[in-house]
Amino acid sequence: RMPQDLMALQTGVSSAALVSGTATMTAVVAETATTLSARDKAKMQGYEGEACGECGNYTLVRNGTCMKCNTCGGTSGCS
């Protein structure tokens, strides 16, 4: 028997429902992976996740002990 058939026998759920649930779970995992990779990409570029005080973009990166905006060049008060 197929693994889905065995699981259907054990749980009392039809094989079709198990396959449908698997497809749904696969779609959710794929969507989550896309979201995580965008976040990971931003982290890899050094973005801290804070908004710039001058332009409002979320492109602040560490500049020594201060923060610098990659969009407008503004800093968090340090020189």
JSON list of C-alpha atoms in Angstrom, two decimals:
[
{"chain": "A", "resi": 1, "resn": "ARG", "atom": "CA", "xyz": [0.00, 0.00, 0.00]},
{"chain": "A", "resi": 2, "resn": "MET", "atom": "CA", "xyz": [0.93, 3.63, -0.44]},
{"chain": "A", "resi": 3, "resn": "PRO", "atom": "CA", "xyz": [1.95, 5.51, 2.72]},
{"chain": "A", "resi": 4, "resn": "GLN", "atom": "CA", "xyz": [-1.14, 7.73, 2.34]},
{"chain": "A", "resi": 5, "resn": "ASP", "atom": "CA", "xyz": [-3.37, 4.64, 2.28]},
{"chain": "A", "resi": 6, "resn": "LEU", "atom": "CA", "xyz": [-1.78, 3.32, 5.47]},
{"chain": "A", "resi": 7, "resn": "MET", "atom": "CA", "xyz": [-2.18, 6.67, 7.17]},
{"chain": "A", "resi": 8, "resn": "ALA", "atom": "CA", "xyz": [-5.79, 6.87, 6.00]},
{"chain": "A", "resi": 9, "resn": "LEU", "atom": "CA", "xyz": [-6.49, 3.47, 7.55]},
{"chain": "A", "resi": 10, "resn": "GLN", "atom": "CA", "xyz": [-4.90, 4.49, 10.85]},
{"chain": "A", "resi": 11, "resn": "THR", "atom": "CA", "xyz": [-6.56, 7.90, 11.12]},
{"chain": "A", "resi": 12, "resn": "GLY", "atom": "CA", "xyz": [-9.88, 7.21, 9.42]},
{"chain": "A", "resi": 13, "resn": "VAL", "atom": "CA", "xyz": [-9.25, 10.01, 6.93]},
{"chain": "A", "resi": 14, "resn": "SER", "atom": "CA", "xyz": [-9.60, 9.37, 3.21]},
{"chain": "A", "resi": 15, "resn": "SER", "atom": "CA", "xyz": [-6.51, 9.18, 1.01]},
{"chain": "A", "resi": 16, "resn": "ALA", "atom": "CA", "xyz": [-7.84, 12.06, -1.10]},
{"chain": "A", "resi": 17, "resn": "ALA", "atom": "CA", "xyz": [-8.08, 14.28, 1.99]},
{"chain": "A", "resi": 18, "resn": "LEU", "atom": "CA", "xyz": [-4.52, 13.37, 2.97]},
{"chain": "A", "resi": 19, "resn": "VAL", "atom": "CA", "xyz": [-3.21, 14.21, -0.50]},
{"chain": "A", "resi": 20, "resn": "SER", "atom": "CA", "xyz": [-5.13, 17.50, -0.49]},
{"chain": "A", "resi": 21, "resn": "GLY", "atom": "CA", "xyz": [-3.73, 18.34, 2.94]},
{"chain": "A", "resi": 22, "resn": "THR", "atom": "CA", "xyz": [-0.23, 17.53, 1.75]},
{"chain": "A", "resi": 23, "resn": "ALA", "atom": "CA", "xyz": [-0.65, 19.86, -1.23]},
{"chain": "A", "resi": 24, "resn": "THR", "atom": "CA", "xyz": [-1.89, 22.63, 1.04]},
{"chain": "A", "resi": 25, "resn": "MET", "atom": "CA", "xyz": [0.99, 22.14, 3.45]},
{"chain": "A", "resi": 26, "resn": "THR", "atom": "CA", "xyz": [3.46, 22.19, 0.56]},
{"chain": "A", "resi": 27, "resn": "ALA", "atom": "CA", "xyz": [2.03, 25.54, -0.62]},
{"chain": "A", "resi": 28, "resn": "VAL", "atom": "CA", "xyz": [2.31, 27.01, 2.88]},
{"chain": "A", "resi": 29, "resn": "VAL", "atom": "CA", "xyz": [5.91, 25.83, 3.23]},
{"chain": "A", "resi": 30, "resn": "ALA", "atom": "CA", "xyz": [6.82, 27.27, -0.20]},
{"chain": "A", "resi": 31, "resn": "GLU", "atom": "CA", "xyz": [5.24, 30.64, 0.68]},
{"chain": "A", "resi": 32, "resn": "THR", "atom": "CA", "xyz": [7.05, 30.72, 4.02]},
{"chain": "A", "resi": 33, "resn": "ALA", "atom": "CA", "xyz": [10.36, 29.89, 2.34]},
{"chain": "A", "resi": 34, "resn": "THR", "atom": "CA", "xyz": [9.89, 32.84, -0.03]},
{"chain": "A", "resi": 35, "resn": "THR", "atom": "CA", "xyz": [9.16, 35.17, 2.88]},
{"chain": "A", "resi": 36, "resn": "LEU", "atom": "CA", "xyz": [12.12, 33.93, 4.89]},
{"chain": "A", "resi": 37, "resn": "SER", "atom": "CA", "xyz": [14.51, 34.26, 2.01]},
{"chain": "A", "resi": 38, "resn": "ALA", "atom": "CA", "xyz": [13.52, 37.94, 1.53]},
{"chain": "A", "resi": 39, "resn": "ARG", "atom": "CA", "xyz": [14.14, 38.56, 5.24]},
{"chain": "A", "resi": 40, "resn": "ASP", "atom": "CA", "xyz": [17.40, 36.64, 5.13]},
{"chain": "A", "resi": 41, "resn": "LYS", "atom": "CA", "xyz": [18.51, 38.63, 2.10]},
{"chain": "A", "resi": 42, "resn": "ALA", "atom": "CA", "xyz": [17.86, 41.91, 3.94]},
{"chain": "A", "resi": 43, "resn": "LYS", "atom": "CA", "xyz": [19.79, 40.67, 6.98]},
{"chain": "A", "resi": 44, "resn": "MET", "atom": "CA", "xyz": [22.68, 39.61, 4.74]},
{"chain": "A", "resi": 45, "resn": "GLN", "atom": "CA", "xyz": [22.80, 43.15, 3.33]},
{"chain": "A", "resi": 46, "resn": "GLY", "atom": "CA", "xyz": [23.21, 44.40, 6.89]},
{"chain": "A", "resi": 47, "resn": "TYR", "atom": "CA", "xyz": [19.78, 45.98, 7.37]},
{"chain": "A", "resi": 48, "resn": "GLU", "atom": "CA", "xyz": [18.83, 46.19, 11.04]},
{"chain": "A", "resi": 49, "resn": "GLY", "atom": "CA", "xyz": [15.06, 46.53, 10.60]},
{"chain": "A", "resi": 50, "resn": "GLU", "atom": "CA", "xyz": [14.75, 50.06, 11.95]},
{"chain": "A", "resi": 51, "resn": "ALA", "atom": "CA", "xyz": [13.30, 53.02, 10.04]},
{"chain": "A", "resi": 52, "resn": "CYS", "atom": "CA", "xyz": [15.50, 55.96, 9.07]},
{"chain": "A", "resi": 53, "resn": "GLY", "atom": "CA", "xyz": [14.66, 59.14, 10.98]},
{"chain": "A", "resi": 54, "resn": "GLU", "atom": "CA", "xyz": [15.13, 61.28, 7.85]},
{"chain": "A", "resi": 55, "resn": "CYS", "atom": "CA", "xyz": [13.55, 59.34, 4.96]},
{"chain": "A", "resi": 56, "resn": "GLY", "atom": "CA", "xyz": [11.60, 56.59, 6.75]},
{"chain": "A", "resi": 57, "resn": "ASN", "atom": "CA", "xyz": [13.10, 53.72, 4.73]},
{"chain": "A", "resi": 58, "resn": "TYR", "atom": "CA", "xyz": [14.11, 50.53, 6.49]},
{"chain": "A", "resi": 59, "resn": "THR", "atom": "CA", "xyz": [17.63, 50.54, 5.06]},
{"chain": "A", "resi": 60, "resn": "LEU", "atom": "CA", "xyz": [19.67, 51.34, 8.18]},
{"chain": "A", "resi": 61, "resn": "VAL", "atom": "CA", "xyz": [22.96, 49.49, 8.49]},
{"chain": "A", "resi": 62, "resn": "ARG", "atom": "CA", "xyz": [25.59, 49.50, 11.21]},
{"chain": "A", "resi": 63, "resn": "ASN", "atom": "CA", "xyz": [28.28, 52.13, 10.76]},
{"chain": "A", "resi": 64, "resn": "GLY", "atom": "CA", "xyz": [30.63, 51.55, 13.69]},
{"chain": "A", "resi": 65, "resn": "THR", "atom": "CA", "xyz": [28.50, 52.11, 16.79]},
{"chain": "A", "resi": 66, "resn": "CYS", "atom": "CA", "xyz": [25.99, 54.22, 14.84]},
{"chain": "A", "resi": 67, "resn": "MET", "atom": "CA", "xyz": [23.44, 53.58, 12.11]},
{"chain": "A", "resi": 68, "resn": "LYS", "atom": "CA", "xyz": [23.63, 54.88, 8.53]},
{"chain": "A", "resi": 69, "resn": "CYS", "atom": "CA", "xyz": [20.83, 54.88, 5.94]},
{"chain": "A", "resi": 70, "resn": "ASN", "atom": "CA", "xyz": [21.74, 53.29, 2.60]},
{"chain": "A", "resi": 71, "resn": "THR", "atom": "CA", "xyz": [18.92, 55.23, 0.91]},
{"chain": "A", "resi": 72, "resn": "CYS", "atom": "CA", "xyz": [19.51, 58.87, 1.92]},
{"chain": "A", "resi": 73, "resn": "GLY", "atom": "CA", "xyz": [22.87, 58.68, 3.72]},
{"chain": "A", "resi": 74, "resn": "GLY", "atom": "CA", "xyz": [21.47, 60.01, 6.99]},
{"chain": "A", "resi": 75, "resn": "THR", "atom": "CA", "xyz": [23.01, 58.88, 10.26]},
{"chain": "A", "resi": 76, "resn": "SER", "atom": "CA", "xyz": [21.67, 58.28, 13.73]},
{"chain": "A", "resi": 77, "resn": "GLY", "atom": "CA", "xyz": [23.51, 61.30, 15.11]},
{"chain": "A", "resi": 78, "resn": "CYS", "atom": "CA", "xyz": [27.06, 60.04, 14.82]},
{"chain": "A", "resi": 79, "resn": "SER", "atom": "CA", "xyz": [29.56, 61.45, 12.40]}
]
